[in-house]
Tab-separated table of C-alpha atoms in Angstrom:
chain	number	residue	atom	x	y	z
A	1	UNK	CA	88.930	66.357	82.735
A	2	UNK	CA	89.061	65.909	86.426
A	3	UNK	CA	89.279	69.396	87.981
A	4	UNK	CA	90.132	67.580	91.631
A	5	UNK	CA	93.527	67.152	90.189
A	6	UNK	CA	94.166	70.719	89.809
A	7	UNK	CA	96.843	71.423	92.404
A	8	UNK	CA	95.614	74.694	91.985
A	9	UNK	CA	92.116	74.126	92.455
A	10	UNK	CA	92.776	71.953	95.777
A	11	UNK	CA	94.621	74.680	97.132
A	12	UNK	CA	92.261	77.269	96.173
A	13	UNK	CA	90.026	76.786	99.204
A	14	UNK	CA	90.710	77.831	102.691
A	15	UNK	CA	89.922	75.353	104.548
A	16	UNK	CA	92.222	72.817	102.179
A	17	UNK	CA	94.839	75.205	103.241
A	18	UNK	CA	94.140	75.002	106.825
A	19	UNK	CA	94.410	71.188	106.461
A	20	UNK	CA	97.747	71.809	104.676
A	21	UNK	CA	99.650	74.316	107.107
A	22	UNK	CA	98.326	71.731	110.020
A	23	UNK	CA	99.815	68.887	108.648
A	24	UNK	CA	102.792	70.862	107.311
A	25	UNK	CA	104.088	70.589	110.990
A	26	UNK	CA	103.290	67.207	112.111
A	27	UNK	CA	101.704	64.205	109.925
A	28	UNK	CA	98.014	63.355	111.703
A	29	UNK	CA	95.159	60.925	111.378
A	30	UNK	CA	92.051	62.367	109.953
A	31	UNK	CA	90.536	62.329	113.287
A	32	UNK	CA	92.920	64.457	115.001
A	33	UNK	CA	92.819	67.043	111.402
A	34	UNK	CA	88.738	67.216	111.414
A	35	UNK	CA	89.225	68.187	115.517
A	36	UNK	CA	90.664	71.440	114.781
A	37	UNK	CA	87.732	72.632	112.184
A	38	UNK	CA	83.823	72.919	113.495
A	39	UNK	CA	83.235	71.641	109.629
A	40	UNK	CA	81.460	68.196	109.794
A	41	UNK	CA	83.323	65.159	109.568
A	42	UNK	CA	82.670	64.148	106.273
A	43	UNK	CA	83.279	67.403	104.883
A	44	UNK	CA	86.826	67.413	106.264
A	45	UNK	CA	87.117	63.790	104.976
A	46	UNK	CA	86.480	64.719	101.233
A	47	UNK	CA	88.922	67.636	101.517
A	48	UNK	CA	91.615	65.028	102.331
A	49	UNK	CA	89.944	63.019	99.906
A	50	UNK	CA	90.690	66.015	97.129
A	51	UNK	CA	94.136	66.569	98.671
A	52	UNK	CA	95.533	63.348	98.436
A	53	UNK	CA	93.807	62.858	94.984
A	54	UNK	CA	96.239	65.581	93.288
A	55	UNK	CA	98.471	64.758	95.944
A	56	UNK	CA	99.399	67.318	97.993
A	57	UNK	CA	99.103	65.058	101.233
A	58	UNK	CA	99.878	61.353	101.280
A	59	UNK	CA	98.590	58.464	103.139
A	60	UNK	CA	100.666	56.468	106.021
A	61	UNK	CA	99.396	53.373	107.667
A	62	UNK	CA	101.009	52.830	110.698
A	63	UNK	CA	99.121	50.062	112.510
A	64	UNK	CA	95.448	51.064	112.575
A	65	UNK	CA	95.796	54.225	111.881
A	66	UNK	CA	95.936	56.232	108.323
A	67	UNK	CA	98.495	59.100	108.972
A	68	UNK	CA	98.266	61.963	106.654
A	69	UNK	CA	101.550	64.151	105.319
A	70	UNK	CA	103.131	66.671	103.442
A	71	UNK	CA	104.326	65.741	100.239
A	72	UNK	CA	106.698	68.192	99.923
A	73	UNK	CA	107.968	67.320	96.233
A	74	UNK	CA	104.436	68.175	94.559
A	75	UNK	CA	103.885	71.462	96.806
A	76	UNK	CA	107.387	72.779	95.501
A	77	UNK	CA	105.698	71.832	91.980
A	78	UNK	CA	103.346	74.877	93.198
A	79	UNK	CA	105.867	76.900	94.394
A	80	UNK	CA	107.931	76.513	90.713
A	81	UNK	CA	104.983	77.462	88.637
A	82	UNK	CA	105.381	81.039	89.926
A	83	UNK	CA	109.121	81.068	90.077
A	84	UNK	CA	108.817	80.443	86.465
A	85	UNK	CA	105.780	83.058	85.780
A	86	UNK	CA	109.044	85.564	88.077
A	87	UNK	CA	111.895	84.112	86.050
A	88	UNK	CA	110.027	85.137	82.734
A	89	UNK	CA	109.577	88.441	84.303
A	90	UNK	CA	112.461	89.192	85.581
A	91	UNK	CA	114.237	88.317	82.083
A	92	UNK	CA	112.140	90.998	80.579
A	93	UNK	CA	112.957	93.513	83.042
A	94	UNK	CA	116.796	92.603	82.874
A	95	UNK	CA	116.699	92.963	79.057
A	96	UNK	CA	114.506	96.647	79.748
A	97	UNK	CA	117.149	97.474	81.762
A	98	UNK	CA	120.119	97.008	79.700
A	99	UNK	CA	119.002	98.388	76.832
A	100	UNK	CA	117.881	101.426	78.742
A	101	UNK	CA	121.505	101.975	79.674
A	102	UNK	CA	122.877	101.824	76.420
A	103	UNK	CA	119.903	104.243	75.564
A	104	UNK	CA	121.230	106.672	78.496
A	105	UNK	CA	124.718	106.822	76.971
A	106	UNK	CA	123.999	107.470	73.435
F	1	UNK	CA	121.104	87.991	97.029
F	2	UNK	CA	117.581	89.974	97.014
F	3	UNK	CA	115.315	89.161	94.046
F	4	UNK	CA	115.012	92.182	91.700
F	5	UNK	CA	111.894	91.012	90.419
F	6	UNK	CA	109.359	90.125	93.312
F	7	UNK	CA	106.126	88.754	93.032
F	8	UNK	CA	102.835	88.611	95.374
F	9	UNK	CA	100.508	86.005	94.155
F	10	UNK	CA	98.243	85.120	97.646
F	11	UNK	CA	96.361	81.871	97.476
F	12	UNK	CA	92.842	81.981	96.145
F	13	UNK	CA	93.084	85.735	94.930
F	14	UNK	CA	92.114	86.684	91.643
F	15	UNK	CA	95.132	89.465	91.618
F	16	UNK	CA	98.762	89.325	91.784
F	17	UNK	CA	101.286	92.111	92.283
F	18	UNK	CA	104.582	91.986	90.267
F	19	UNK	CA	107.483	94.392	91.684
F	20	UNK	CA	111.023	95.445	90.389
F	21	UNK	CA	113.379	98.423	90.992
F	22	UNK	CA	115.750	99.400	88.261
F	23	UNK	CA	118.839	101.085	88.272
F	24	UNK	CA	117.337	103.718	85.828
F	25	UNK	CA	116.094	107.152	86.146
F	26	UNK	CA	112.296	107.253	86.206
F	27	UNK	CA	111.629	108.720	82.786
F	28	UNK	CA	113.936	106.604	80.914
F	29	UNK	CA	112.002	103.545	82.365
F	30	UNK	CA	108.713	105.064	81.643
F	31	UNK	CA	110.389	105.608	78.056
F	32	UNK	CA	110.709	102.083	77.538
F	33	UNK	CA	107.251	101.272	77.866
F	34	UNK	CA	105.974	104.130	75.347
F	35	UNK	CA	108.508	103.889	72.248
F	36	UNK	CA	107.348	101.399	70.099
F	37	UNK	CA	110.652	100.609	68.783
F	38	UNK	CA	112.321	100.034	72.579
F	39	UNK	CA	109.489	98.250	73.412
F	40	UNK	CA	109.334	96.070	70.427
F	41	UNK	CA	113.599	95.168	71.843
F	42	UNK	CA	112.817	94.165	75.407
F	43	UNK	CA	109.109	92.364	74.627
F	44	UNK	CA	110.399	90.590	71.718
F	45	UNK	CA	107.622	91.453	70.272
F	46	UNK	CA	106.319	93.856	66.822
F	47	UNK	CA	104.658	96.985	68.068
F	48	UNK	CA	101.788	96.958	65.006
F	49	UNK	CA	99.842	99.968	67.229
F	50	UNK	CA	100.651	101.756	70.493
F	51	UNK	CA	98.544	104.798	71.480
F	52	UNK	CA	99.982	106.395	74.568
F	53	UNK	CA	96.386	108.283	75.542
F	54	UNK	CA	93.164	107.749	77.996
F	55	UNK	CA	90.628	105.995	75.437
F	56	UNK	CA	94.218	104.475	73.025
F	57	UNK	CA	95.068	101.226	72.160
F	58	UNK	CA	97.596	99.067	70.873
F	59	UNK	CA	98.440	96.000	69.371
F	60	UNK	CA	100.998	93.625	69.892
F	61	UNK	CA	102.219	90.650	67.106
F	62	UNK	CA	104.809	87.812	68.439
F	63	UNK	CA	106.189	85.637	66.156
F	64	UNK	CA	107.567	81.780	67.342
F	65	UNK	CA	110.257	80.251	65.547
F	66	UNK	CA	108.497	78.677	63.956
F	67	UNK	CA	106.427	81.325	62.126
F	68	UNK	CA	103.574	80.987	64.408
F	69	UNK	CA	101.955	84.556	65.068
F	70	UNK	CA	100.561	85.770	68.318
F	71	UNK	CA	98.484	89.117	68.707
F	72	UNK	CA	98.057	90.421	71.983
F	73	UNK	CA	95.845	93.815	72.682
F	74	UNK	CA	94.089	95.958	74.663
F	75	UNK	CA	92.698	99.301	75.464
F	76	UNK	CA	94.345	102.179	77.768
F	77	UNK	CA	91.925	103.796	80.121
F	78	UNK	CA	94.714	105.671	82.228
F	79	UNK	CA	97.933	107.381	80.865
F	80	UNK	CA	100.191	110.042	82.775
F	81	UNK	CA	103.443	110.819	82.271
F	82	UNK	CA	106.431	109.048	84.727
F	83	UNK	CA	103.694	107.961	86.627
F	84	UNK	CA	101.148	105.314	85.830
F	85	UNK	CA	99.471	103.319	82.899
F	86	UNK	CA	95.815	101.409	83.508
F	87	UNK	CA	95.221	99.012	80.373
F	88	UNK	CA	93.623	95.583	79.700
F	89	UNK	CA	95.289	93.041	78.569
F	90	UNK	CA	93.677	90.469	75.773
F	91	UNK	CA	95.686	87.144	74.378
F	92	UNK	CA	94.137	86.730	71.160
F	93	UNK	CA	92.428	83.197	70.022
F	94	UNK	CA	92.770	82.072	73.373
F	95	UNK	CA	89.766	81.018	75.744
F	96	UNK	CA	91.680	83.218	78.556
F	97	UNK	CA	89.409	86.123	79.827
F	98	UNK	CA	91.324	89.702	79.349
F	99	UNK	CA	92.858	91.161	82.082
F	100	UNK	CA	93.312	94.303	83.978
F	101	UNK	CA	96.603	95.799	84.783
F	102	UNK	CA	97.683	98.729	86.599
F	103	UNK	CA	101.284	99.895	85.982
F	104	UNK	CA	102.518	102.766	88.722
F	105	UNK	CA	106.206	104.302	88.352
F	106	UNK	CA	107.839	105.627	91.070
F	107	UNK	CA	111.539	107.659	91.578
F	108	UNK	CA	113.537	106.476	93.822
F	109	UNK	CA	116.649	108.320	93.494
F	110	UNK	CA	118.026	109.991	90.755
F	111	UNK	CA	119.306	107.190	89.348
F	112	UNK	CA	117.373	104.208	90.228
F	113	UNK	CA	113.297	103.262	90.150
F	114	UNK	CA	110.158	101.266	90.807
F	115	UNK	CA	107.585	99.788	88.475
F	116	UNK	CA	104.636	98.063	90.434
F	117	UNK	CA	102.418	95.941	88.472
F	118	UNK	CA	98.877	94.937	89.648
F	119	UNK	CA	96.924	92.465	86.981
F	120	UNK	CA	93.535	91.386	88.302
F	121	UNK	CA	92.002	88.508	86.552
F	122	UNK	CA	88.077	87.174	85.981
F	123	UNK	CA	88.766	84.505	88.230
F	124	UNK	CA	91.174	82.880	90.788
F	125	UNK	CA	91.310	79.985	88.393
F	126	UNK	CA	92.317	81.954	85.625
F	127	UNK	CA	94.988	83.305	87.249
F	128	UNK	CA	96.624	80.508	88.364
F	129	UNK	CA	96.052	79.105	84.920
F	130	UNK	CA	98.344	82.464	83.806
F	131	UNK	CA	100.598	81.763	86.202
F	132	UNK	CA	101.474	78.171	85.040
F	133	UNK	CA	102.043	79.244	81.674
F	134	UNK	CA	105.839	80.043	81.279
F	135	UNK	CA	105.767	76.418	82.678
F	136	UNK	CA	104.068	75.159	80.154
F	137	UNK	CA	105.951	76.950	77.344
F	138	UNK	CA	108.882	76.024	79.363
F	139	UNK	CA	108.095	72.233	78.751
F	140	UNK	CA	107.005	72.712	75.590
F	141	UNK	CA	110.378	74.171	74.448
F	142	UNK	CA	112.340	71.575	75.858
F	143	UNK	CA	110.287	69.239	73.759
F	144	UNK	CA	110.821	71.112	70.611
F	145	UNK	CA	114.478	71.106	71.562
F	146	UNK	CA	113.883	67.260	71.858
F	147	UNK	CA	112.593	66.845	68.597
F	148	UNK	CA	115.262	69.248	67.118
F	149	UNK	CA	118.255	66.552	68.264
F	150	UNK	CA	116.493	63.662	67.463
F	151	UNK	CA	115.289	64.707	63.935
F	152	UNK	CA	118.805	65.623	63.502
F	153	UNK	CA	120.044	61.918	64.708
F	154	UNK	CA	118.204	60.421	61.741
């Protein structure tokens, strides 16, 4: 098993989501992301490396460039796991709460 | 329209807090979490033990339709009245690590109240794991339903 490609992994560490909220705004070469952290180089380079892998960012060449952005269709993957972990909830509590009614008027 | 049922899962914490406000009085809701048989109705699940005490336990049995059965358990270290329950939570034959949850009531008016849930987990991977569950279940019902229409074709 490849744990890189664990969305959830990749956006387990900080930095990763640094990386992600900074490109969430504008897409940006790897040179221009690594400027904003005082993390070496290569270090920033393999957390693209892991983001890209489960594919959270994607790659754009434009020229001689790499540009890296959002995919925004796999981090709304993210964002449905826990609407689903809330949706089961809130079913329970709906069905709590109707039978607790019933209960009240009896 | 406002979410009744809220949660707080922050990114890379081993803890996530689930919130909802009924439109019940504060003892009926707390009554729904200690009577095994009303608790049985909104778990879908078979109470087989349910001590309501500090040092109690209890024991949960869910059954798939298939005829699968799942026991879930786990030990109460906290109980008062209308106002909070401290237990751990363990999913039987499963590699998951149990969990620790902390269930505080709260009145709002007389007619309406609060139920915050706090489950801390081993790890931060673990909990995410949790969280993707009902995802997983949800995809693996859809299959079933799948294979219901297409045995059913034949």
């Amino acid at each position: 098993m490849n744990l890189r490609r664990d969305v959830f992994q990749a956006i387990a560490d900080p930095t990763r989501r640094a990386i992600l909220l900074l490109v969430a705004s504008q897409s940006m070469t790897a040179g221009a992301i690594a400027a904003n952290f005082d993390t070496a180089r290569p270090t920033v380079s393999k957390h693209l490396q892991i983001l890209t892998e489960c594919e959270l960012l994607k790659q754009e060449q434009n020229g001689r460039e790499i540009y890296y952005h959002i995919n925004a269709k796999k981090m709304k993957e993210v964002a449905d796991f826990i609407e689903s972990f809330r949706k089961m909830w809130d079913d329970r509590f709906n069905k709590l709460e109707t039978i607790m009614k019933k209960y009240k008027s009896k | 329209m406002e979410q009744k049922t809220k949660i707080k899962a922050e990114n890379g914490k081993q803890e996530l807090v689930i919130t909802r406000d009924f439109d019940l009085p504060l003892e009926l809701l707390f009554k729904a979490y200690v009577e095994p048989g009303i608790v049985e109705q909104w778990m879908g699940t078979k109470v087989l033990k349910l001590e309501n005490k500090k040092h109690g336990s209890y024991q949960f049995e869910t059954t798939d339709p298939k005829g699968n059965k799942y026991g879930f358990n786990g030990v109460i270290h906290e109980f008062s009245p209308n106002q909070k329950i401290t237990r751990t939570f363990e999913m039987e034959n499963t590699p998951f690590d149990i969990q620790l949850e902390f269930l505080e009531f709260e009145k709002l008016t007389d007619e309406s109240s609060k139920l915050n849930m706090h489950i801390v987990y081993r790890s931060v991977a673990l909990r995410d794991q949790m969280l993707q569950l009902p995802f997983a279940q949800g995809i693996n019902m859809a299959h079933n339903r799948l294979q219901d229409i297409v045995s059913k074709l034949k």
